Amino acid sequence: MVDSYGTVGSELAQGFQDAGYTPLRVQSTPEAPTGLRGQPDRYPYPVDIVHGGDLGATLAALMPFGPVAVVAGTEPGVELADALSEALHPITGAPTNGTALSRARRDKYLMVERIKQQGLRGARQILVADEDQLRNWHNEVGGTVIVKPLRSAANDGVTWCRNPEDAVQAFRRLNGRENILSQCNDGVVAQECLIGMEYTVDTVSRDGVHQVCDIWESHRISANGIPDLLVAWRLLLATGEVQDELVAYARAVLDALGIRHGAAHAEIKMTPNGPCLVEVGARIAGANLPEGARMGTGRSQIDWTVDAYVRPETFARNSGRPYDLHQHVARATMVAPGSGTLISYHSLEAIKELESFHDMQVRVNPGQQLTLTTDDLTYPIFVTLVHEVGELVARDLWTLRYLDGVSFYELA
């Protein structure tokens, strides 16, 4: 388990333990990246190895245990997991995606260029070299463009730029800084702003067979200076006109990026010209989506991942069929409209009284500092809704938006 953090890491480790395997943990850096601090993986690993930059030394520390699988727990662990699995494959048979396309599985510019080279639809973009290049390209493309770091996560630094000067200002702010994964000077990409509903397609693969675990429709609002702020995910049926098009495209993206083994989390815009990749992570989804999928379908990306790596016969027997949706599920966020010391939330009881209410995760409690919501790390509350009637979940999602707002928060 490389860079496993949070409940997903703990649940995945327990899944391997239950299957009869001992989970080992490898950290790609001595300290947790900034964006993952406060999200500990509480599984009691018997071995926890810190990678010091020497692949041979890390392999030597692992070899006495004969690892049969290497799994990236979070985004920063993808490239090290690729390198370790590639080295272990001829020795222990560990499945591997190899390292030839590792950079394209992390670098957002290379990722989109790779899928376009393979004949798939991808955004117009440039790797930003300097301000004049960016200004000229924005003038040529016109309209709004997106400027973002190459290798970050959680919408860190993603900036909507309506004109070339906005784009240049975003480049100045992002270029050379440390991202939330504690990586310095990771570079900047500018992309056309894709228009359309955004979906998430979560998969697990074994030997190039891609099982779709769950498909989510995302809901977005314009707030706090962010034109496309994510506020909810709603679990969809496995099949349908839109879903079928998304799944075919997602599977082609996985093939193009060499993701033959393990989990993937693809974010795709359904544009007027068809599906177009935002980005894909070669790891399990965050935001507690796997648990939501398990409530809705009976299985999660975590369950499929364990089977793919250590029970391939079970994976082969169960894969290839669309999932069944037994309950409708949505994950929603509350959006802090300002910053300050939180005195209290208003209407928390009204949320709990929603007919489809399942649970609530409060990230910021009274007395703590509330931060203006601008990305995935600044939501103060997550709410999970579950019900057998989809229309009721939809109603409660809109009710949450009604309850949220300036009057929901009392600040000092």
mmCIF file of C-alpha atoms in Angstrom:
data_model
loop_
_atom_site.group_PDB
_atom_site.id
_atom_site.type_symbol
_atom_site.label_atom_id
_atom_site.label_comp_id
_atom_site.label_asym_id
_atom_site.label_seq_id
_atom_site.Cartn_x
_atom_site.Cartn_y
_atom_site.Cartn_z
ATOM 1 C CA MET A 1 0.000 0.000 0.000
ATOM 2 C CA VAL A 2 1.773 3.144 -1.224
ATOM 3 C CA ASP A 3 0.727 6.444 0.372
ATOM 4 C CA SER A 4 -2.445 5.115 1.951
ATOM 5 C CA TYR A 5 -4.347 7.760 3.893
ATOM 6 C CA GLY A 6 -7.793 8.165 5.417
ATOM 7 C CA THR A 7 -10.597 5.654 5.724
ATOM 8 C CA VAL A 8 -10.118 4.383 2.159
ATOM 9 C CA GLY A 9 -6.610 3.250 3.032
ATOM 10 C CA SER A 10 -7.765 1.581 6.241
ATOM 11 C CA GLU A 11 -10.664 -0.200 4.521
ATOM 12 C CA LEU A 12 -8.504 -1.367 1.632
ATOM 13 C CA ALA A 13 -5.871 -2.731 4.025
ATOM 14 C CA GLN A 14 -8.560 -4.549 6.005
ATOM 15 C CA GLY A 15 -9.944 -5.973 2.753
ATOM 16 C CA PHE A 16 -6.585 -7.502 1.886
ATOM 17 C CA GLN A 17 -6.232 -8.775 5.460
ATOM 18 C CA ASP A 18 -9.663 -10.435 5.250
ATOM 19 C CA ALA A 19 -8.584 -12.080 1.986
ATOM 20 C CA GLY A 20 -5.645 -13.665 3.787
ATOM 21 C CA TYR A 21 -2.865 -11.228 2.903
ATOM 22 C CA THR A 22 -0.766 -9.008 5.172
ATOM 23 C CA PRO A 23 -0.864 -5.330 4.202
ATOM 24 C CA LEU A 24 2.437 -3.434 4.257
ATOM 25 C CA ARG A 25 2.685 0.338 3.988
ATOM 26 C CA VAL A 26 5.179 2.391 1.992
ATOM 27 C CA GLN A 27 5.328 6.175 2.259
ATOM 28 C CA SER A 28 6.772 8.011 -0.738
ATOM 29 C CA THR A 29 7.820 10.923 1.508
ATOM 30 C CA PRO A 30 8.850 11.133 5.184
ATOM 31 C CA GLU A 31 6.042 13.580 5.973
ATOM 32 C CA ALA A 32 2.431 13.443 4.856
ATOM 33 C CA PRO A 33 1.704 15.883 1.993
ATOM 34 C CA THR A 34 -0.023 19.073 3.100
ATOM 35 C CA GLY A 35 -3.371 18.142 1.588
ATOM 36 C CA LEU A 36 -3.411 14.723 3.274
ATOM 37 C CA ARG A 37 -2.468 15.795 6.791
ATOM 38 C CA GLY A 38 -5.214 15.121 9.263
ATOM 39 C CA GLN A 39 -6.347 12.078 7.245
ATOM 40 C CA PRO A 40 -4.467 9.240 8.940
ATOM 41 C CA ASP A 41 -4.744 5.634 7.820
ATOM 42 C CA ARG A 42 -5.432 3.978 11.166
ATOM 43 C CA TYR A 43 -4.839 0.388 10.047
ATOM 44 C CA PRO A 44 -2.128 -1.197 12.277
ATOM 45 C CA TYR A 45 0.413 -2.037 9.591
ATOM 46 C CA PRO A 46 3.097 -4.434 10.836
ATOM 47 C CA VAL A 47 5.594 -2.797 8.479
ATOM 48 C CA ASP A 48 5.760 0.893 7.493
ATOM 49 C CA ILE A 49 8.614 1.751 5.128
ATOM 50 C CA VAL A 50 9.612 5.305 4.231
ATOM 51 C CA HIS A 51 10.937 5.620 0.683
ATOM 52 C CA GLY A 52 14.059 7.774 0.705
ATOM 53 C CA GLY A 53 14.359 8.185 -3.050
ATOM 54 C CA ASP A 54 16.406 5.020 -3.650
ATOM 55 C CA LEU A 55 14.157 2.455 -5.370
ATOM 56 C CA GLY A 56 16.669 -0.336 -4.782
ATOM 57 C CA ALA A 57 16.743 0.312 -1.041
ATOM 58 C CA THR A 58 12.951 0.306 -0.795
ATOM 59 C CA LEU A 59 12.775 -2.927 -2.802
ATOM 60 C CA ALA A 60 15.384 -4.492 -0.534
ATOM 61 C CA ALA A 61 13.268 -3.594 2.504
ATOM 62 C CA LEU A 62 10.189 -5.164 0.886
ATOM 63 C CA MET A 63 11.727 -8.335 -0.579
ATOM 64 C CA PRO A 64 11.737 -10.404 2.637
ATOM 65 C CA PHE A 65 7.921 -10.201 2.563
ATOM 66 C CA GLY A 66 7.509 -11.225 -1.100
ATOM 67 C CA PRO A 67 4.792 -8.683 -2.053
ATOM 68 C CA VAL A 68 2.284 -10.060 -4.571
ATOM 69 C CA ALA A 69 0.614 -6.695 -5.226
ATOM 70 C CA VAL A 70 1.453 -2.991 -5.029
ATOM 71 C CA VAL A 71 -1.463 -0.576 -4.735
ATOM 72 C CA ALA A 72 -1.411 3.248 -4.837
ATOM 73 C CA GLY A 73 -3.543 4.495 -1.958
ATOM 74 C CA THR A 74 -3.636 8.129 -3.070
ATOM 75 C CA GLU A 75 -2.499 10.312 -5.952
ATOM 76 C CA PRO A 76 1.121 10.942 -4.832
ATOM 77 C CA GLY A 77 1.738 7.193 -4.579
ATOM 78 C CA VAL A 78 0.949 6.352 -8.215
ATOM 79 C CA GLU A 79 4.433 6.645 -9.715
ATOM 80 C CA LEU A 80 6.226 4.853 -6.880
ATOM 81 C CA ALA A 81 3.621 2.071 -6.992
ATOM 82 C CA ASP A 82 4.263 1.711 -10.738
ATOM 83 C CA ALA A 83 8.036 1.510 -10.207
ATOM 84 C CA LEU A 84 7.795 -0.990 -7.351
ATOM 85 C CA SER A 85 5.290 -3.246 -9.118
ATOM 86 C CA GLU A 86 7.342 -3.198 -12.324
ATOM 87 C CA ALA A 87 10.431 -4.315 -10.397
ATOM 88 C CA LEU A 88 8.535 -6.970 -8.424
ATOM 89 C CA HIS A 89 6.566 -8.424 -11.346
ATOM 90 C CA PRO A 90 9.265 -10.819 -12.645
ATOM 91 C CA ILE A 91 10.038 -11.931 -9.082
ATOM 92 C CA THR A 92 6.658 -12.286 -7.357
ATOM 93 C CA GLY A 93 4.213 -11.889 -10.257
ATOM 94 C CA ALA A 94 2.830 -8.619 -8.888
ATOM 95 C CA PRO A 95 0.503 -7.078 -11.520
ATOM 96 C CA THR A 96 1.925 -3.860 -12.957
ATOM 97 C CA ASN A 97 0.974 -0.992 -15.223
ATOM 98 C CA GLY A 98 4.693 -0.406 -15.797
ATOM 99 C CA THR A 99 6.506 2.899 -15.798
ATOM 100 C CA ALA A 100 6.462 3.798 -19.504
ATOM 101 C CA LEU A 101 3.286 5.885 -19.084
ATOM 102 C CA SER A 102 3.587 6.713 -15.373
ATOM 103 C CA ARG A 103 4.151 10.418 -15.973
ATOM 104 C CA ALA A 104 1.103 10.599 -18.231
ATOM 105 C CA ARG A 105 -0.968 9.064 -15.452
ATOM 106 C CA ARG A 106 -0.012 11.967 -13.142
ATOM 107 C CA ASP A 107 0.884 14.957 -15.330
ATOM 108 C CA LYS A 108 -2.357 16.577 -16.520
ATOM 109 C CA TYR A 109 -0.810 17.993 -19.697
ATOM 110 C CA LEU A 110 0.823 14.719 -20.739
ATOM 111 C CA MET A 111 -2.377 12.862 -19.847
ATOM 112 C CA VAL A 112 -4.529 14.815 -22.285
ATOM 113 C CA GLU A 113 -1.851 14.807 -24.990
ATOM 114 C CA ARG A 114 -1.574 11.020 -24.680
ATOM 115 C CA ILE A 115 -5.286 10.359 -25.139
ATOM 116 C CA LYS A 116 -5.409 12.727 -28.118
ATOM 117 C CA GLN A 117 -2.478 10.865 -29.692
ATOM 118 C CA GLN A 118 -4.563 7.705 -29.314
ATOM 119 C CA GLY A 119 -7.458 9.260 -31.212
ATOM 120 C CA LEU A 120 -9.664 10.291 -28.286
ATOM 121 C CA ARG A 121 -11.309 13.648 -27.718
ATOM 122 C CA GLY A 122 -9.251 15.921 -25.452
ATOM 123 C CA ALA A 123 -9.161 19.580 -24.509
ATOM 124 C CA ARG A 124 -7.122 22.173 -26.403
ATOM 125 C CA GLN A 125 -4.216 23.046 -24.134
ATOM 126 C CA ILE A 126 -0.668 24.292 -23.747
ATOM 127 C CA LEU A 127 2.113 23.620 -21.288
ATOM 128 C CA VAL A 128 2.757 27.165 -20.101
ATOM 129 C CA ALA A 129 6.344 28.287 -20.656
ATOM 130 C CA ASP A 130 5.992 32.039 -20.123
ATOM 131 C CA GLU A 131 3.482 34.871 -19.858
ATOM 132 C CA ASP A 132 3.658 35.980 -23.501
ATOM 133 C CA GLN A 133 2.966 32.450 -24.752
ATOM 134 C CA LEU A 134 -0.030 32.130 -22.410
ATOM 135 C CA ARG A 135 -1.397 35.561 -23.311
ATOM 136 C CA ASN A 136 -1.136 34.860 -27.053
ATOM 137 C CA TRP A 137 -2.732 31.418 -26.720
ATOM 138 C CA HIS A 138 -5.644 32.766 -24.678
ATOM 139 C CA ASN A 139 -6.257 35.469 -27.293
ATOM 140 C CA GLU A 140 -6.284 32.774 -29.973
ATOM 141 C CA VAL A 141 -8.638 30.434 -28.081
ATOM 142 C CA GLY A 142 -10.917 33.164 -26.736
ATOM 143 C CA GLY A 143 -13.470 32.904 -23.952
ATOM 144 C CA THR A 144 -12.726 31.374 -20.557
ATOM 145 C CA VAL A 145 -9.726 29.081 -20.069
ATOM 146 C CA ILE A 146 -8.620 26.952 -17.124
ATOM 147 C CA VAL A 147 -5.158 27.394 -15.612
ATOM 148 C CA LYS A 148 -4.060 24.723 -13.124
ATOM 149 C CA PRO A 149 -1.044 22.883 -11.682
ATOM 150 C CA LEU A 150 0.230 19.849 -13.564
ATOM 151 C CA ARG A 151 0.347 17.391 -10.702
ATOM 152 C CA SER A 152 -1.826 18.551 -7.828
ATOM 153 C CA ALA A 153 -5.224 17.279 -6.655
ATOM 154 C CA ALA A 154 -8.520 18.244 -4.962
ATOM 155 C CA ASN A 155 -9.038 21.215 -7.326
ATOM 156 C CA ASP A 156 -6.000 22.882 -5.772
ATOM 157 C CA GLY A 157 -5.068 25.972 -7.772
ATOM 158 C CA VAL A 158 -7.646 25.395 -10.527
ATOM 159 C CA THR A 159 -8.457 28.882 -11.852
ATOM 160 C CA TRP A 160 -11.113 30.051 -14.335
ATOM 161 C CA CYS A 161 -9.688 32.890 -16.401
ATOM 162 C CA ARG A 162 -12.040 35.066 -18.454
ATOM 163 C CA ASN A 163 -9.320 37.052 -20.203
ATOM 164 C CA PRO A 164 -5.568 36.817 -20.897
ATOM 165 C CA GLU A 165 -4.639 39.048 -17.965
ATOM 166 C CA ASP A 166 -6.559 36.758 -15.574
ATOM 167 C CA ALA A 167 -4.628 33.815 -17.032
ATOM 168 C CA VAL A 168 -1.279 35.569 -16.576
ATOM 169 C CA GLN A 169 -2.127 36.415 -12.972
ATOM 170 C CA ALA A 170 -3.031 32.770 -12.302
ATOM 171 C CA PHE A 171 0.238 31.617 -13.888
ATOM 172 C CA ARG A 172 2.227 34.014 -11.706
ATOM 173 C CA ARG A 173 0.494 32.704 -8.599
ATOM 174 C CA LEU A 174 0.909 29.002 -9.452
ATOM 175 C CA ASN A 175 4.280 28.879 -11.156
ATOM 176 C CA GLY A 176 7.004 27.624 -8.825
ATOM 177 C CA ARG A 177 4.836 27.308 -5.725
ATOM 178 C CA GLU A 178 4.376 24.177 -3.592
ATOM 179 C CA ASN A 179 1.104 22.348 -4.280
ATOM 180 C CA ILE A 180 -1.067 20.592 -1.683
ATOM 181 C CA LEU A 181 0.806 17.335 -2.342
ATOM 182 C CA SER A 182 3.972 19.115 -1.120
ATOM 183 C CA GLN A 183 5.506 19.087 -4.601
ATOM 184 C CA CYS A 184 7.412 22.213 -5.620
ATOM 185 C CA ASN A 185 7.415 23.832 -9.050
ATOM 186 C CA ASP A 186 5.282 21.160 -10.701
ATOM 187 C CA GLY A 187 4.451 23.379 -13.696
ATOM 188 C CA VAL A 188 1.259 24.881 -15.100
ATOM 189 C CA VAL A 189 -1.133 23.823 -17.873
ATOM 190 C CA ALA A 190 -3.738 26.017 -19.582
ATOM 191 C CA GLN A 191 -6.779 24.323 -21.114
ATOM 192 C CA GLU A 192 -9.950 25.349 -22.866
ATOM 193 C CA CYS A 193 -12.944 25.509 -20.533
ATOM 194 C CA LEU A 194 -15.069 22.450 -21.271
ATOM 195 C CA ILE A 195 -18.825 23.061 -21.157
ATOM 196 C CA GLY A 196 -21.257 20.388 -20.054
ATOM 197 C CA MET A 197 -22.364 18.168 -17.181
ATOM 198 C CA GLU A 198 -19.436 16.519 -15.388
ATOM 199 C CA TYR A 199 -19.496 12.853 -14.432
ATOM 200 C CA THR A 200 -17.254 10.529 -12.454
ATOM 201 C CA VAL A 201 -16.628 6.990 -13.679
ATOM 202 C CA ASP A 202 -14.895 4.736 -11.131
ATOM 203 C CA THR A 203 -13.357 1.508 -12.360
ATOM 204 C CA VAL A 204 -11.145 -1.414 -11.368
ATOM 205 C CA SER A 205 -9.111 -3.345 -13.913
ATOM 206 C CA ARG A 206 -7.308 -6.665 -14.124
ATOM 207 C CA ASP A 207 -5.306 -7.667 -17.217
ATOM 208 C CA GLY A 208 -6.954 -4.879 -19.213
ATOM 209 C CA VAL A 209 -10.530 -5.888 -18.315
ATOM 210 C CA HIS A 210 -12.186 -2.739 -16.947
ATOM 211 C CA GLN A 211 -15.063 -3.147 -14.498
ATOM 212 C CA VAL A 212 -17.221 -0.057 -13.946
ATOM 213 C CA CYS A 213 -17.970 0.108 -10.224
ATOM 214 C CA ASP A 214 -20.038 3.298 -10.097
ATOM 215 C CA ILE A 215 -20.993 6.362 -12.168
ATOM 216 C CA TRP A 216 -21.781 9.687 -10.505
ATOM 217 C CA GLU A 217 -23.350 12.850 -11.875
ATOM 218 C CA SER A 218 -21.822 15.945 -10.269
ATOM 219 C CA HIS A 219 -23.768 19.061 -9.322
ATOM 220 C CA ARG A 220 -22.038 22.432 -9.399
ATOM 221 C CA ILE A 221 -22.771 26.045 -8.541
ATOM 222 C CA SER A 222 -21.084 29.402 -9.047
ATOM 223 C CA ALA A 223 -19.997 30.655 -5.631
ATOM 224 C CA ASN A 224 -17.123 32.353 -3.805
ATOM 225 C CA GLY A 225 -15.492 33.392 -7.076
ATOM 226 C CA ILE A 226 -15.457 29.784 -8.368
ATOM 227 C CA PRO A 227 -17.649 29.431 -11.476
ATOM 228 C CA ASP A 228 -17.898 25.619 -11.248
ATOM 229 C CA LEU A 229 -17.796 24.669 -7.559
ATOM 230 C CA LEU A 230 -18.652 21.026 -6.876
ATOM 231 C CA VAL A 231 -21.470 20.652 -4.335
ATOM 232 C CA ALA A 232 -22.875 17.140 -4.847
ATOM 233 C CA TRP A 233 -22.473 13.740 -6.486
ATOM 234 C CA ARG A 234 -25.499 11.578 -7.368
ATOM 235 C CA LEU A 235 -25.086 7.866 -8.092
ATOM 236 C CA LEU A 236 -26.574 6.913 -11.467
ATOM 237 C CA LEU A 237 -27.931 3.745 -12.986
ATOM 238 C CA ALA A 238 -25.187 1.743 -14.680
ATOM 239 C CA THR A 239 -26.727 1.951 -18.148
ATOM 240 C CA GLY A 240 -28.477 4.565 -20.229
ATOM 241 C CA GLU A 241 -27.700 6.697 -23.262
ATOM 242 C CA VAL A 242 -25.315 8.998 -21.393
ATOM 243 C CA GLN A 243 -23.804 6.257 -19.229
ATOM 244 C CA ASP A 244 -23.087 3.998 -22.200
ATOM 245 C CA GLU A 245 -21.217 6.790 -23.979
ATOM 246 C CA LEU A 246 -19.289 7.675 -20.825
ATOM 247 C CA VAL A 247 -18.268 4.078 -20.149
ATOM 248 C CA ALA A 248 -17.013 3.462 -23.682
ATOM 249 C CA TYR A 249 -14.960 6.639 -23.557
ATOM 250 C CA ALA A 250 -13.621 5.939 -20.040
ATOM 251 C CA ARG A 251 -12.474 2.452 -21.023
ATOM 252 C CA ALA A 252 -10.689 3.870 -24.054
ATOM 253 C CA VAL A 253 -8.956 6.438 -21.809
ATOM 254 C CA LEU A 254 -7.744 3.666 -19.490
ATOM 255 C CA ASP A 255 -6.346 1.769 -22.475
ATOM 256 C CA ALA A 256 -4.643 4.875 -23.819
ATOM 257 C CA LEU A 257 -2.945 5.545 -20.468
ATOM 258 C CA GLY A 258 -1.888 1.928 -19.933
ATOM 259 C CA ILE A 259 -4.080 1.379 -16.866
ATOM 260 C CA ARG A 260 -4.457 -2.408 -17.121
ATOM 261 C CA HIS A 261 -4.518 -3.126 -13.389
ATOM 262 C CA GLY A 262 -6.088 -1.517 -10.360
ATOM 263 C CA ALA A 263 -8.468 1.317 -9.615
ATOM 264 C CA ALA A 264 -9.093 4.503 -11.580
ATOM 265 C CA HIS A 265 -11.183 7.603 -10.936
ATOM 266 C CA ALA A 266 -12.096 9.428 -14.170
ATOM 267 C CA GLU A 267 -13.705 12.865 -14.323
ATOM 268 C CA ILE A 268 -15.381 13.457 -17.691
ATOM 269 C CA LYS A 269 -17.363 16.360 -19.137
ATOM 270 C CA MET A 270 -20.234 15.492 -21.459
ATOM 271 C CA THR A 271 -19.778 18.335 -23.957
ATOM 272 C CA PRO A 272 -22.024 19.095 -26.956
ATOM 273 C CA ASN A 273 -19.433 17.160 -28.990
ATOM 274 C CA GLY A 274 -19.410 14.147 -26.684
ATOM 275 C CA PRO A 275 -17.387 13.042 -23.650
ATOM 276 C CA CYS A 276 -14.087 14.788 -22.951
ATOM 277 C CA LEU A 277 -11.624 13.993 -20.181
ATOM 278 C CA VAL A 278 -11.007 16.453 -17.358
ATOM 279 C CA GLU A 279 -8.512 14.120 -15.677
ATOM 280 C CA VAL A 280 -8.134 10.585 -14.371
ATOM 281 C CA GLY A 281 -6.369 9.294 -11.272
ATOM 282 C CA ALA A 282 -4.910 5.768 -11.218
ATOM 283 C CA ARG A 283 -6.251 5.157 -7.704
ATOM 284 C CA ILE A 284 -9.456 4.706 -5.725
ATOM 285 C CA ALA A 285 -11.915 7.619 -5.597
ATOM 286 C CA GLY A 286 -11.978 9.979 -2.635
ATOM 287 C CA ALA A 287 -14.837 11.916 -1.005
ATOM 288 C CA ASN A 288 -16.162 8.643 0.467
ATOM 289 C CA LEU A 289 -17.629 7.711 -2.925
ATOM 290 C CA PRO A 290 -16.672 4.021 -2.517
ATOM 291 C CA GLU A 291 -18.813 3.750 0.616
ATOM 292 C CA GLY A 292 -21.653 5.513 -1.192
ATOM 293 C CA ALA A 293 -21.363 3.044 -4.065
ATOM 294 C CA ARG A 294 -21.448 0.135 -1.627
ATOM 295 C CA MET A 295 -24.693 1.468 -0.114
ATOM 296 C CA GLY A 296 -26.197 1.849 -3.565
ATOM 297 C CA THR A 297 -24.922 -1.265 -5.343
ATOM 298 C CA GLY A 298 -23.741 -3.666 -2.647
ATOM 299 C CA ARG A 299 -20.082 -3.446 -3.726
ATOM 300 C CA SER A 300 -17.465 -0.724 -3.862
ATOM 301 C CA GLN A 301 -14.267 0.091 -5.679
ATOM 302 C CA ILE A 302 -12.435 -1.193 -2.597
ATOM 303 C CA ASP A 303 -14.086 -4.629 -2.847
ATOM 304 C CA TRP A 304 -13.347 -4.846 -6.574
ATOM 305 C CA THR A 305 -9.715 -3.792 -6.011
ATOM 306 C CA VAL A 306 -9.079 -6.575 -3.508
ATOM 307 C CA ASP A 307 -10.524 -9.133 -5.923
ATOM 308 C CA ALA A 308 -8.557 -7.772 -8.884
ATOM 309 C CA TYR A 309 -5.207 -8.095 -7.106
ATOM 310 C CA VAL A 310 -5.505 -11.236 -4.976
ATOM 311 C CA ARG A 311 -8.643 -13.041 -6.206
ATOM 312 C CA PRO A 312 -8.387 -12.640 -9.983
ATOM 313 C CA GLU A 313 -10.651 -15.635 -10.650
ATOM 314 C CA THR A 314 -13.386 -14.030 -8.567
ATOM 315 C CA PHE A 315 -12.860 -10.726 -10.376
ATOM 316 C CA ALA A 316 -13.086 -12.454 -13.779
ATOM 317 C CA ARG A 317 -16.244 -14.325 -12.768
ATOM 318 C CA ASN A 318 -18.060 -11.225 -11.477
ATOM 319 C CA SER A 319 -16.843 -8.578 -13.934
ATOM 320 C CA GLY A 320 -18.319 -7.689 -17.299
ATOM 321 C CA ARG A 321 -21.832 -6.975 -16.033
ATOM 322 C CA PRO A 322 -23.362 -3.585 -15.205
ATOM 323 C CA TYR A 323 -23.883 -2.973 -11.503
ATOM 324 C CA ASP A 324 -27.416 -3.079 -10.073
ATOM 325 C CA LEU A 325 -28.649 0.015 -8.254
ATOM 326 C CA HIS A 326 -30.578 -1.063 -5.134
ATOM 327 C CA GLN A 327 -30.730 2.339 -3.444
ATOM 328 C CA HIS A 328 -30.282 5.894 -4.665
ATOM 329 C CA VAL A 329 -27.324 7.681 -3.066
ATOM 330 C CA ALA A 330 -26.002 11.243 -3.097
ATOM 331 C CA ARG A 331 -23.054 12.921 -1.391
ATOM 332 C CA ALA A 332 -23.457 16.656 -0.813
ATOM 333 C CA THR A 333 -21.315 19.420 0.618
ATOM 334 C CA MET A 334 -22.084 22.633 2.412
ATOM 335 C CA VAL A 335 -20.327 25.746 1.104
ATOM 336 C CA ALA A 336 -18.849 28.229 3.561
ATOM 337 C CA PRO A 337 -19.547 31.767 2.273
ATOM 338 C CA GLY A 338 -16.784 33.392 4.324
ATOM 339 C CA SER A 339 -13.930 32.864 6.769
ATOM 340 C CA GLY A 340 -13.796 33.387 10.517
ATOM 341 C CA THR A 341 -14.202 31.681 13.864
ATOM 342 C CA LEU A 342 -17.314 29.486 13.747
ATOM 343 C CA ILE A 343 -19.774 30.059 16.595
ATOM 344 C CA SER A 344 -22.477 27.676 15.379
ATOM 345 C CA TYR A 345 -24.339 26.172 12.438
ATOM 346 C CA HIS A 346 -28.015 26.957 12.014
ATOM 347 C CA SER A 347 -30.471 24.354 10.676
ATOM 348 C CA LEU A 348 -28.326 21.270 11.387
ATOM 349 C CA GLU A 349 -31.423 19.585 12.806
ATOM 350 C CA ALA A 350 -33.332 20.408 9.626
ATOM 351 C CA ILE A 351 -30.694 18.502 7.638
ATOM 352 C CA LYS A 352 -31.004 15.485 9.933
ATOM 353 C CA GLU A 353 -34.777 15.529 9.472
ATOM 354 C CA LEU A 354 -34.541 15.132 5.678
ATOM 355 C CA GLU A 355 -36.267 11.895 4.725
ATOM 356 C CA SER A 356 -33.230 10.514 2.864
ATOM 357 C CA PHE A 357 -30.664 11.668 5.460
ATOM 358 C CA HIS A 358 -28.101 8.944 6.199
ATOM 359 C CA ASP A 359 -25.153 10.628 7.896
ATOM 360 C CA MET A 360 -23.185 13.831 8.248
ATOM 361 C CA GLN A 361 -19.444 14.475 8.528
ATOM 362 C CA VAL A 362 -18.642 17.797 10.203
ATOM 363 C CA ARG A 363 -15.108 18.895 9.357
ATOM 364 C CA VAL A 364 -15.219 22.271 11.103
ATOM 365 C CA ASN A 365 -16.735 22.425 14.577
ATOM 366 C CA PRO A 366 -17.829 25.477 16.594
ATOM 367 C CA GLY A 367 -14.810 27.292 17.968
ATOM 368 C CA GLN A 368 -12.633 26.320 15.000
ATOM 369 C CA GLN A 369 -11.605 28.411 12.012
ATOM 370 C CA LEU A 370 -14.042 28.285 9.104
ATOM 371 C CA THR A 371 -12.433 28.838 5.695
ATOM 372 C CA LEU A 372 -14.154 30.197 2.586
ATOM 373 C CA THR A 373 -14.998 27.167 0.429
ATOM 374 C CA THR A 374 -13.036 27.259 -2.821
ATOM 375 C CA ASP A 375 -11.847 23.656 -3.324
ATOM 376 C CA ASP A 376 -12.214 20.066 -2.081
ATOM 377 C CA LEU A 377 -10.296 20.774 1.136
ATOM 378 C CA THR A 378 -12.493 23.611 2.390
ATOM 379 C CA TYR A 379 -15.970 22.049 2.631
ATOM 380 C CA PRO A 380 -17.102 22.327 6.276
ATOM 381 C CA ILE A 381 -19.736 19.560 6.125
ATOM 382 C CA PHE A 382 -20.442 16.478 4.003
ATOM 383 C CA VAL A 383 -23.930 14.950 3.960
ATOM 384 C CA THR A 384 -24.900 11.511 2.646
ATOM 385 C CA LEU A 385 -28.443 10.905 1.419
ATOM 386 C CA VAL A 386 -29.813 7.392 0.774
ATOM 387 C CA HIS A 387 -33.296 6.240 -0.229
ATOM 388 C CA GLU A 388 -34.943 3.672 -2.477
ATOM 389 C CA VAL A 389 -36.776 6.479 -4.310
ATOM 390 C CA GLY A 390 -34.499 8.589 -6.479
ATOM 391 C CA GLU A 391 -36.861 11.558 -6.712
ATOM 392 C CA LEU A 392 -36.843 11.891 -2.942
ATOM 393 C CA VAL A 393 -33.039 12.027 -2.857
ATOM 394 C CA ALA A 394 -33.133 14.699 -5.575
ATOM 395 C CA ARG A 395 -35.642 16.742 -3.576
ATOM 396 C CA ASP A 396 -33.465 16.573 -0.466
ATOM 397 C CA LEU A 397 -30.391 17.606 -2.463
ATOM 398 C CA TRP A 398 -32.143 20.794 -3.535
ATOM 399 C CA THR A 399 -33.379 21.335 0.027
ATOM 400 C CA LEU A 400 -29.761 21.246 1.225
ATOM 401 C CA ARG A 401 -28.936 24.061 -1.192
ATOM 402 C CA TYR A 402 -31.885 26.023 0.219
ATOM 403 C CA LEU A 403 -30.658 25.511 3.798
ATOM 404 C CA ASP A 404 -27.046 26.432 2.967
ATOM 405 C CA GLY A 405 -25.894 30.009 2.548
ATOM 406 C CA VAL A 406 -24.845 32.990 4.650
ATOM 407 C CA SER A 407 -27.574 32.451 7.260
ATOM 408 C CA PHE A 408 -26.472 28.837 7.884
ATOM 409 C CA TYR A 409 -23.244 29.988 9.564
ATOM 410 C CA GLU A 410 -22.792 32.157 12.657
ATOM 411 C CA LEU A 411 -19.283 33.618 12.764
ATOM 412 C CA ALA A 412 -17.518 35.658 15.428
#
